[in-house]
Amino acid sequence: MASQDTVLQTNAQLARDYILSQPSDALNNNPWAVYQALDLFSRTARLMNFKQAKLNVAKEALTSMEYPPKVVIEFGTYIGCSAVAWAAILRDLHGPSTEGLHVYTFELSEEVASVARDIIRVAGVEDIVHVMVGPASESLAKLVEEGKIVKGGVDMAFFDHWEKFYLSDLKLCEDLGLFRVGSSVIADNTDFPGAPDYLEYLRAGGRGGEGSVKYVTKSVPSEHIVENRPNMVEVSTVVAAP
Ligand SMILES: C[S@@+](CC[C@H](N)C(=O)[O-])C[C@H]1O[C@@H](n2cnc3c(N)ncnc32)[C@H](O)[C@@H]1O
């Protein structure tokens, strides 16, 4: 029997084939159309993309930020579905110029990253979305080392990789000084499969102690139903940053 990883990788390639088989005038350079086509495809194929109903929650959080976001970091690229949506939101918020708009997205698997790159190219947002292969923690540290992300320079961090890494990668963002007051931190799957240590940390307001990053957080129900319950999106806001 095929392993779960193999199924998800095969389905990622099927998603790419599906996108590449669509009439070019329907999807080319249209990130929202690409996002919606992937979301539709995911209703019949097993894909672990960030679904439309949950994106609606995240979009509301992003579009109501006091300073419209420009720099997003994303933990977990997979087929690039959410990365394309972040790029579309940034473009919608900032008009035609893409100057200073960046989505840095991290993916462990080279094969899956290559699917995402093809999809991002069709969506026409490859100038905004940068896919980095390898453990997210290493890619993030590299970006900071190279000066591509500066202190306080992350407007939104999205956690959608393996839940066991959420808390350590959030703490890494803090240690690297990436957040500012008002930065948004959004996470999928905190209720199912679940990220209890991450939730506990955020609900406690952060690490605690003087000079630490502090958060307010809320679990927002989406219209995506899992096991007869609304699937939650965790939306947290940085309220203090040293
Ligand atoms: C739920 S999927 C991401 C879905 C994606 N956001 C979308 O909407 O299409 C999780 C992805 O995270 C990747 N991943 C898991 N742990 C990782 C890590 N430590 N660093 C980078 N990528 C990781 C997996 O290979 C998988 O492709």
PDB file of C-alpha atoms and ligand atoms in Angstrom:
ATOM      1  CA  MET A   1       0.000   0.000   0.000  1.00  0.00           C
ATOM      2  CA  ALA A   2       1.269   3.502  -0.835  1.00  0.00           C
ATOM      3  CA  SER A   3       2.429   5.553   2.167  1.00  0.00           C
ATOM      4  CA  GLN A   4       0.584   8.747   3.063  1.00  0.00           C
ATOM      5  CA  ASP A   5       3.609  10.772   1.856  1.00  0.00           C
ATOM      6  CA  THR A   6       3.512   9.054  -1.530  1.00  0.00           C
ATOM      7  CA  VAL A   7      -0.220   9.695  -1.912  1.00  0.00           C
ATOM      8  CA  LEU A   8       0.176  13.364  -1.020  1.00  0.00           C
ATOM      9  CA  GLN A   9       3.121  13.733  -3.409  1.00  0.00           C
ATOM     10  CA  THR A  10       1.290  11.962  -6.226  1.00  0.00           C
ATOM     11  CA  ASN A  11      -1.764  14.126  -5.635  1.00  0.00           C
ATOM     12  CA  ALA A  12       0.417  17.240  -5.670  1.00  0.00           C
ATOM     13  CA  GLN A  13       1.623  16.209  -9.125  1.00  0.00           C
ATOM     14  CA  LEU A  14      -1.981  15.583 -10.207  1.00  0.00           C
ATOM     15  CA  ALA A  15      -2.850  19.089  -9.022  1.00  0.00           C
ATOM     16  CA  ARG A  16      -0.037  20.490 -11.165  1.00  0.00           C
ATOM     17  CA  ASP A  17      -1.250  18.467 -14.197  1.00  0.00           C
ATOM     18  CA  TYR A  18      -4.749  19.792 -13.601  1.00  0.00           C
ATOM     19  CA  ILE A  19      -3.588  23.413 -13.462  1.00  0.00           C
ATOM     20  CA  LEU A  20      -1.329  23.022 -16.513  1.00  0.00           C
ATOM     21  CA  SER A  21      -4.183  21.434 -18.486  1.00  0.00           C
ATOM     22  CA  GLN A  22      -6.541  24.400 -18.008  1.00  0.00           C
ATOM     23  CA  PRO A  23      -6.977  26.940 -20.834  1.00  0.00           C
ATOM     24  CA  SER A  24      -4.178  29.461 -20.339  1.00  0.00           C
ATOM     25  CA  ASP A  25      -6.480  32.487 -20.558  1.00  0.00           C
ATOM     26  CA  ALA A  26      -8.436  31.184 -17.550  1.00  0.00           C
ATOM     27  CA  LEU A  27      -5.532  30.987 -15.113  1.00  0.00           C
ATOM     28  CA  ASN A  28      -2.398  32.679 -16.429  1.00  0.00           C
ATOM     29  CA  ASN A  29      -1.370  35.642 -14.289  1.00  0.00           C
ATOM     30  CA  ASN A  30      -4.538  35.298 -12.237  1.00  0.00           C
ATOM     31  CA  PRO A  31      -3.588  34.127  -8.718  1.00  0.00           C
ATOM     32  CA  TRP A  32      -7.167  34.110  -7.432  1.00  0.00           C
ATOM     33  CA  ALA A  33      -8.314  31.934 -10.338  1.00  0.00           C
ATOM     34  CA  VAL A  34      -5.401  29.546  -9.682  1.00  0.00           C
ATOM     35  CA  TYR A  35      -6.200  29.422  -5.952  1.00  0.00           C
ATOM     36  CA  GLN A  36      -9.871  28.689  -6.681  1.00  0.00           C
ATOM     37  CA  ALA A  37      -9.052  26.039  -9.281  1.00  0.00           C
ATOM     38  CA  LEU A  38      -6.818  24.265  -6.736  1.00  0.00           C
ATOM     39  CA  ASP A  39      -9.451  24.551  -4.034  1.00  0.00           C
ATOM     40  CA  LEU A  40     -12.021  23.049  -6.387  1.00  0.00           C
ATOM     41  CA  PHE A  41      -9.631  20.253  -7.384  1.00  0.00           C
ATOM     42  CA  SER A  42      -9.010  19.496  -3.697  1.00  0.00           C
ATOM     43  CA  ARG A  43     -12.678  18.591  -3.266  1.00  0.00           C
ATOM     44  CA  THR A  44     -12.121  15.475  -5.363  1.00  0.00           C
ATOM     45  CA  ALA A  45      -8.433  14.704  -4.779  1.00  0.00           C
ATOM     46  CA  ARG A  46      -6.842  14.373  -1.351  1.00  0.00           C
ATOM     47  CA  LEU A  47      -4.765  17.522  -0.994  1.00  0.00           C
ATOM     48  CA  MET A  48      -3.607  19.188   2.218  1.00  0.00           C
ATOM     49  CA  ASN A  49      -3.986  22.731   0.912  1.00  0.00           C
ATOM     50  CA  PHE A  50      -5.344  25.618   3.000  1.00  0.00           C
ATOM     51  CA  LYS A  51      -9.030  25.514   2.097  1.00  0.00           C
ATOM     52  CA  GLN A  52     -11.105  28.491   0.955  1.00  0.00           C
ATOM     53  CA  ALA A  53     -13.266  28.640   4.098  1.00  0.00           C
ATOM     54  CA  LYS A  54     -10.145  28.913   6.265  1.00  0.00           C
ATOM     55  CA  LEU A  55      -8.470  31.340   3.898  1.00  0.00           C
ATOM     56  CA  ASN A  56     -11.509  33.598   4.358  1.00  0.00           C
ATOM     57  CA  VAL A  57     -10.675  33.841   8.073  1.00  0.00           C
ATOM     58  CA  ALA A  58      -7.018  34.624   7.376  1.00  0.00           C
ATOM     59  CA  LYS A  59      -7.895  37.123   4.662  1.00  0.00           C
ATOM     60  CA  GLU A  60     -10.158  39.023   7.041  1.00  0.00           C
ATOM     61  CA  ALA A  61      -7.289  39.205   9.568  1.00  0.00           C
ATOM     62  CA  LEU A  62      -4.806  40.407   6.934  1.00  0.00           C
ATOM     63  CA  THR A  63      -7.041  42.977   5.320  1.00  0.00           C
ATOM     64  CA  SER A  64      -7.953  44.509   8.663  1.00  0.00           C
ATOM     65  CA  MET A  65      -4.352  45.030   9.821  1.00  0.00           C
ATOM     66  CA  GLU A  66      -3.523  48.625  10.708  1.00  0.00           C
ATOM     67  CA  TYR A  67      -0.531  48.622   8.340  1.00  0.00           C
ATOM     68  CA  PRO A  68      -1.273  46.593   5.209  1.00  0.00           C
ATOM     69  CA  PRO A  69       1.119  43.621   5.199  1.00  0.00           C
ATOM     70  CA  LYS A  70       3.992  43.397   2.722  1.00  0.00           C
ATOM     71  CA  VAL A  71       6.170  40.557   4.016  1.00  0.00           C
ATOM     72  CA  VAL A  72       4.775  37.096   4.746  1.00  0.00           C
ATOM     73  CA  ILE A  73       6.659  34.003   5.852  1.00  0.00           C
ATOM     74  CA  GLU A  74       4.989  30.652   5.397  1.00  0.00           C
ATOM     75  CA  PHE A  75       5.925  27.373   7.043  1.00  0.00           C
ATOM     76  CA  GLY A  76       4.778  24.610   4.673  1.00  0.00           C
ATOM     77  CA  THR A  77       4.499  25.327   0.929  1.00  0.00           C
ATOM     78  CA  TYR A  78       3.176  21.998  -0.416  1.00  0.00           C
ATOM     79  CA  ILE A  79       1.540  22.870  -3.804  1.00  0.00           C
ATOM     80  CA  GLY A  80       1.778  26.614  -3.193  1.00  0.00           C
ATOM     81  CA  CYS A  81      -1.980  27.065  -2.820  1.00  0.00           C
ATOM     82  CA  SER A  82      -1.864  29.371   0.214  1.00  0.00           C
ATOM     83  CA  ALA A  83       1.326  31.075  -1.035  1.00  0.00           C
ATOM     84  CA  VAL A  84      -0.511  32.085  -4.218  1.00  0.00           C
ATOM     85  CA  ALA A  85      -3.387  33.403  -2.089  1.00  0.00           C
ATOM     86  CA  TRP A  86      -1.039  35.480   0.113  1.00  0.00           C
ATOM     87  CA  ALA A  87       0.486  36.979  -3.028  1.00  0.00           C
ATOM     88  CA  ALA A  88      -2.985  37.799  -4.363  1.00  0.00           C
ATOM     89  CA  ILE A  89      -3.931  39.479  -1.075  1.00  0.00           C
ATOM     90  CA  LEU A  90      -0.701  41.528  -0.991  1.00  0.00           C
ATOM     91  CA  ARG A  91      -1.274  42.613  -4.575  1.00  0.00           C
ATOM     92  CA  ASP A  92      -4.889  43.537  -3.884  1.00  0.00           C
ATOM     93  CA  LEU A  93      -3.802  45.601  -0.884  1.00  0.00           C
ATOM     94  CA  HIS A  94      -0.955  47.438  -2.572  1.00  0.00           C
ATOM     95  CA  GLY A  95      -2.056  48.006  -6.145  1.00  0.00           C
ATOM     96  CA  PRO A  96      -0.142  47.255  -9.295  1.00  0.00           C
ATOM     97  CA  SER A  97       3.420  47.764  -7.979  1.00  0.00           C
ATOM     98  CA  THR A  98       4.858  44.617  -6.397  1.00  0.00           C
ATOM     99  CA  GLU A  99       7.869  46.485  -5.008  1.00  0.00           C
ATOM    100  CA  GLY A 100       8.646  45.291  -1.463  1.00  0.00           C
ATOM    101  CA  LEU A 101       5.992  42.539  -1.519  1.00  0.00           C
ATOM    102  CA  HIS A 102       7.377  39.158  -0.496  1.00  0.00           C
ATOM    103  CA  VAL A 103       6.060  35.760   0.451  1.00  0.00           C
ATOM    104  CA  TYR A 104       8.910  33.521   1.643  1.00  0.00           C
ATOM    105  CA  THR A 105       7.619  29.976   1.809  1.00  0.00           C
ATOM    106  CA  PHE A 106       9.450  26.921   3.164  1.00  0.00           C
ATOM    107  CA  GLU A 107       9.126  23.325   1.995  1.00  0.00           C
ATOM    108  CA  LEU A 108      11.035  20.187   2.994  1.00  0.00           C
ATOM    109  CA  SER A 109      10.497  18.231  -0.204  1.00  0.00           C
ATOM    110  CA  GLU A 110      12.241  19.202  -3.447  1.00  0.00           C
ATOM    111  CA  GLU A 111       9.642  17.296  -5.530  1.00  0.00           C
ATOM    112  CA  VAL A 112       6.720  19.069  -3.913  1.00  0.00           C
ATOM    113  CA  ALA A 113       8.508  22.443  -4.119  1.00  0.00           C
ATOM    114  CA  SER A 114       8.912  21.975  -7.861  1.00  0.00           C
ATOM    115  CA  VAL A 115       5.130  21.483  -8.179  1.00  0.00           C
ATOM    116  CA  ALA A 116       4.586  24.697  -6.200  1.00  0.00           C
ATOM    117  CA  ARG A 117       7.015  26.628  -8.401  1.00  0.00           C
ATOM    118  CA  ASP A 118       5.157  25.552 -11.560  1.00  0.00           C
ATOM    119  CA  ILE A 119       1.816  26.583 -10.055  1.00  0.00           C
ATOM    120  CA  ILE A 120       3.217  29.905  -8.811  1.00  0.00           C
ATOM    121  CA  ARG A 121       4.542  30.591 -12.328  1.00  0.00           C
ATOM    122  CA  VAL A 122       1.094  29.985 -13.870  1.00  0.00           C
ATOM    123  CA  ALA A 123      -0.403  32.381 -11.298  1.00  0.00           C
ATOM    124  CA  GLY A 124       2.172  34.976 -12.376  1.00  0.00           C
ATOM    125  CA  VAL A 125       3.348  35.733  -8.838  1.00  0.00           C
ATOM    126  CA  GLU A 126       6.896  34.380  -9.013  1.00  0.00           C
ATOM    127  CA  ASP A 127       8.226  37.905  -8.431  1.00  0.00           C
ATOM    128  CA  ILE A 128       6.506  37.881  -5.010  1.00  0.00           C
ATOM    129  CA  VAL A 129       6.650  34.244  -3.892  1.00  0.00           C
ATOM    130  CA  HIS A 130      10.037  32.694  -3.087  1.00  0.00           C
ATOM    131  CA  VAL A 131      10.044  28.951  -2.417  1.00  0.00           C
ATOM    132  CA  MET A 132      12.912  27.694  -0.266  1.00  0.00           C
ATOM    133  CA  VAL A 133      13.665  23.990   0.062  1.00  0.00           C
ATOM    134  CA  GLY A 134      14.815  22.435   3.342  1.00  0.00           C
ATOM    135  CA  PRO A 135      13.811  22.599   6.996  1.00  0.00           C
ATOM    136  CA  ALA A 136      11.949  25.871   7.534  1.00  0.00           C
ATOM    137  CA  SER A 137      14.132  26.809  10.517  1.00  0.00           C
ATOM    138  CA  GLU A 138      17.270  26.674   8.355  1.00  0.00           C
ATOM    139  CA  SER A 139      15.704  28.580   5.454  1.00  0.00           C
ATOM    140  CA  LEU A 140      14.463  31.287   7.791  1.00  0.00           C
ATOM    141  CA  ALA A 141      17.833  31.707   9.495  1.00  0.00           C
ATOM    142  CA  LYS A 142      19.450  31.971   6.034  1.00  0.00           C
ATOM    143  CA  LEU A 143      17.053  34.723   4.947  1.00  0.00           C
ATOM    144  CA  VAL A 144      17.955  36.735   8.031  1.00  0.00           C
ATOM    145  CA  GLU A 145      21.684  36.118   7.560  1.00  0.00           C
ATOM    146  CA  GLU A 146      21.412  37.334   3.975  1.00  0.00           C
ATOM    147  CA  GLY A 147      19.542  40.450   5.120  1.00  0.00           C
ATOM    148  CA  LYS A 148      16.459  39.574   3.064  1.00  0.00           C
ATOM    149  CA  ILE A 149      14.341  39.761   6.207  1.00  0.00           C
ATOM    150  CA  VAL A 150      15.201  42.427   8.738  1.00  0.00           C
ATOM    151  CA  LYS A 151      14.351  42.805  12.406  1.00  0.00           C
ATOM    152  CA  GLY A 152      10.653  43.560  12.874  1.00  0.00           C
ATOM    153  CA  GLY A 153      10.213  42.916   9.163  1.00  0.00           C
ATOM    154  CA  VAL A 154       7.622  40.126   9.177  1.00  0.00           C
ATOM    155  CA  ASP A 155       4.039  41.318   8.881  1.00  0.00           C
ATOM    156  CA  MET A 156       2.486  37.867   8.925  1.00  0.00           C
ATOM    157  CA  ALA A 157       3.775  34.385   9.732  1.00  0.00           C
ATOM    158  CA  PHE A 158       1.661  31.432   8.635  1.00  0.00           C
ATOM    159  CA  PHE A 159       2.147  28.051  10.270  1.00  0.00           C
ATOM    160  CA  ASP A 160       0.998  25.155   8.116  1.00  0.00           C
ATOM    161  CA  HIS A 161       3.812  22.579   8.189  1.00  0.00           C
ATOM    162  CA  TRP A 162       4.025  19.694  10.668  1.00  0.00           C
ATOM    163  CA  GLU A 163       2.424  20.732  13.951  1.00  0.00           C
ATOM    164  CA  LYS A 164       5.310  19.398  16.057  1.00  0.00           C
ATOM    165  CA  PHE A 165       7.446  22.235  14.639  1.00  0.00           C
ATOM    166  CA  TYR A 166       4.985  25.105  15.218  1.00  0.00           C
ATOM    167  CA  LEU A 167       6.149  26.147  18.661  1.00  0.00           C
ATOM    168  CA  SER A 168       9.894  25.822  18.095  1.00  0.00           C
ATOM    169  CA  ASP A 169       9.621  27.713  14.802  1.00  0.00           C
ATOM    170  CA  LEU A 170       7.507  30.435  16.434  1.00  0.00           C
ATOM    171  CA  LYS A 171      10.170  30.804  19.121  1.00  0.00           C
ATOM    172  CA  LEU A 172      12.812  30.989  16.403  1.00  0.00           C
ATOM    173  CA  CYS A 173      10.930  33.917  14.825  1.00  0.00           C
ATOM    174  CA  GLU A 174      11.030  35.618  18.222  1.00  0.00           C
ATOM    175  CA  ASP A 175      14.728  34.869  18.758  1.00  0.00           C
ATOM    176  CA  LEU A 176      15.500  36.323  15.338  1.00  0.00           C
ATOM    177  CA  GLY A 177      13.512  39.448  16.284  1.00  0.00           C
ATOM    178  CA  LEU A 178      11.231  39.186  13.250  1.00  0.00           C
ATOM    179  CA  PHE A 179       7.983  40.509  14.718  1.00  0.00           C
ATOM    180  CA  ARG A 180       6.797  44.050  15.350  1.00  0.00           C
ATOM    181  CA  VAL A 181       3.799  45.225  17.336  1.00  0.00           C
ATOM    182  CA  GLY A 182       0.829  44.431  15.088  1.00  0.00           C
ATOM    183  CA  SER A 183       2.435  41.464  13.280  1.00  0.00           C
ATOM    184  CA  SER A 184      -0.064  38.711  12.669  1.00  0.00           C
ATOM    185  CA  VAL A 185       0.614  35.018  13.337  1.00  0.00           C
ATOM    186  CA  ILE A 186      -1.860  32.623  11.765  1.00  0.00           C
ATOM    187  CA  ALA A 187      -1.928  28.842  12.090  1.00  0.00           C
ATOM    188  CA  ASP A 188      -3.884  26.024  10.513  1.00  0.00           C
ATOM    189  CA  ASN A 189      -4.609  22.603  12.035  1.00  0.00           C
ATOM    190  CA  THR A 190      -4.197  23.709  15.645  1.00  0.00           C
ATOM    191  CA  ASP A 191      -7.393  21.838  16.560  1.00  0.00           C
ATOM    192  CA  PHE A 192      -7.101  18.936  14.128  1.00  0.00           C
ATOM    193  CA  PRO A 193      -4.650  17.136  14.076  1.00  0.00           C
ATOM    194  CA  GLY A 194      -3.767  19.641  16.822  1.00  0.00           C
ATOM    195  CA  ALA A 195      -0.908  21.722  18.167  1.00  0.00           C
ATOM    196  CA  PRO A 196      -1.656  21.854  21.924  1.00  0.00           C
ATOM    197  CA  ASP A 197       1.756  23.170  23.027  1.00  0.00           C
ATOM    198  CA  TYR A 198       1.548  25.989  20.466  1.00  0.00           C
ATOM    199  CA  LEU A 199      -1.965  26.953  21.619  1.00  0.00           C
ATOM    200  CA  GLU A 200      -1.006  26.823  25.278  1.00  0.00           C
ATOM    201  CA  TYR A 201       1.972  29.099  24.640  1.00  0.00           C
ATOM    202  CA  LEU A 202      -0.070  31.682  22.744  1.00  0.00           C
ATOM    203  CA  ARG A 203      -2.971  31.592  25.186  1.00  0.00           C
ATOM    204  CA  ALA A 204      -0.487  32.312  27.968  1.00  0.00           C
ATOM    205  CA  GLY A 205       0.516  35.402  25.965  1.00  0.00           C
ATOM    206  CA  GLY A 206       3.958  34.083  24.990  1.00  0.00           C
ATOM    207  CA  ARG A 207       7.150  33.150  26.784  1.00  0.00           C
ATOM    208  CA  GLY A 208       6.590  35.610  29.618  1.00  0.00           C
ATOM    209  CA  GLY A 209       9.105  37.815  31.319  1.00  0.00           C
ATOM    210  CA  GLU A 210      10.382  41.274  30.621  1.00  0.00           C
ATOM    211  CA  GLY A 211      11.300  42.088  27.050  1.00  0.00           C
ATOM    212  CA  SER A 212       9.565  39.049  25.563  1.00  0.00           C
ATOM    213  CA  VAL A 213       7.215  39.001  22.589  1.00  0.00           C
ATOM    214  CA  LYS A 214       3.604  39.084  23.773  1.00  0.00           C
ATOM    215  CA  TYR A 215       0.482  37.954  21.929  1.00  0.00           C
ATOM    216  CA  VAL A 216      -3.271  38.051  22.065  1.00  0.00           C
ATOM    217  CA  THR A 217      -4.829  35.103  20.334  1.00  0.00           C
ATOM    218  CA  LYS A 218      -8.199  33.780  19.248  1.00  0.00           C
ATOM    219  CA  SER A 219      -9.403  30.512  17.747  1.00  0.00           C
ATOM    220  CA  VAL A 220     -11.684  31.516  14.902  1.00  0.00           C
ATOM    221  CA  PRO A 221     -14.199  28.949  13.621  1.00  0.00           C
ATOM    222  CA  SER A 222     -14.218  28.575   9.852  1.00  0.00           C
ATOM    223  CA  GLU A 223     -16.967  27.208   7.629  1.00  0.00           C
ATOM    224  CA  HIS A 224     -14.750  24.204   6.844  1.00  0.00           C
ATOM    225  CA  ILE A 225     -16.191  21.263   8.753  1.00  0.00           C
ATOM    226  CA  VAL A 226     -13.949  18.498  10.120  1.00  0.00           C
ATOM    227  CA  GLU A 227     -15.439  15.664  12.152  1.00  0.00           C
ATOM    228  CA  ASN A 228     -18.760  17.540  12.384  1.00  0.00           C
ATOM    229  CA  ARG A 229     -17.149  20.649  13.848  1.00  0.00           C
ATOM    230  CA  PRO A 230     -16.030  23.958  12.360  1.00  0.00           C
ATOM    231  CA  ASN A 231     -12.287  23.762  11.719  1.00  0.00           C
ATOM    232  CA  MET A 232     -10.472  26.498  13.618  1.00  0.00           C
ATOM    233  CA  VAL A 233      -7.884  28.976  12.420  1.00  0.00           C
ATOM    234  CA  GLU A 234      -5.672  30.388  15.162  1.00  0.00           C
ATOM    235  CA  VAL A 235      -5.218  34.117  14.660  1.00  0.00           C
ATOM    236  CA  SER A 236      -2.715  35.802  16.959  1.00  0.00           C
ATOM    237  CA  THR A 237      -1.488  39.371  17.095  1.00  0.00           C
ATOM    238  CA  VAL A 238       1.800  40.582  18.503  1.00  0.00           C
ATOM    239  CA  VAL A 239       1.054  43.196  21.166  1.00  0.00           C
ATOM    240  CA  ALA A 240       4.590  43.681  22.467  1.00  0.00           C
ATOM    241  CA  ALA A 241       7.916  43.140  20.729  1.00  0.00           C
ATOM    242  CA  PRO A 242      11.281  44.042  22.237  1.00  0.00           C
TER     243      PRO A 242
HETATM  244  C1  LIG B   1      -0.238  21.132   5.090  1.00  0.00           C
HETATM  245  S1  LIG B   1       1.010  21.181   3.887  1.00  0.00           S
HETATM  246  C2  LIG B   1       1.085  22.886   3.445  1.00  0.00           C
HETATM  247  C3  LIG B   1      -0.082  23.328   2.582  1.00  0.00           C
HETATM  248  C4  LIG B   1       0.125  24.665   1.903  1.00  0.00           C
HETATM  249  N1  LIG B   1       0.206  25.737   2.860  1.00  0.00           N
HETATM  250  C5  LIG B   1      -0.976  24.924   0.886  1.00  0.00           C
HETATM  251  O1  LIG B   1      -1.968  25.598   1.200  1.00  0.00           O
HETATM  252  O2  LIG B   1      -0.855  24.401  -0.250  1.00  0.00           O
HETATM  253  C6  LIG B   1       2.469  20.968   4.864  1.00  0.00           C
HETATM  254  C7  LIG B   1       3.786  20.981   4.097  1.00  0.00           C
HETATM  255  O3  LIG B   1       4.814  21.303   5.041  1.00  0.00           O
HETATM  256  C8  LIG B   1       5.995  20.630   4.676  1.00  0.00           C
HETATM  257  N2  LIG B   1       6.832  20.584   5.896  1.00  0.00           N
HETATM  258  C9  LIG B   1       6.645  19.851   7.008  1.00  0.00           C
HETATM  259  N3  LIG B   1       7.578  20.119   7.932  1.00  0.00           N
HETATM  260  C10 LIG B   1       8.396  21.064   7.397  1.00  0.00           C
HETATM  261  C11 LIG B   1       9.546  21.762   7.862  1.00  0.00           C
HETATM  262  N4  LIG B   1      10.057  21.552   9.080  1.00  0.00           N
HETATM  263  N5  LIG B   1      10.127  22.648   7.039  1.00  0.00           N
HETATM  264  C12 LIG B   1       9.609  22.899   5.802  1.00  0.00           C
HETATM  265  N6  LIG B   1       8.519  22.271   5.314  1.00  0.00           N
HETATM  266  C13 LIG B   1       7.913  21.370   6.094  1.00  0.00           C
HETATM  267  C14 LIG B   1       5.495  19.278   4.182  1.00  0.00           C
HETATM  268  O4  LIG B   1       6.439  18.651   3.341  1.00  0.00           O
HETATM  269  C15 LIG B   1       4.196  19.642   3.477  1.00  0.00           C
HETATM  270  O5  LIG B   1       4.385  19.802   2.089  1.00  0.00           O
END
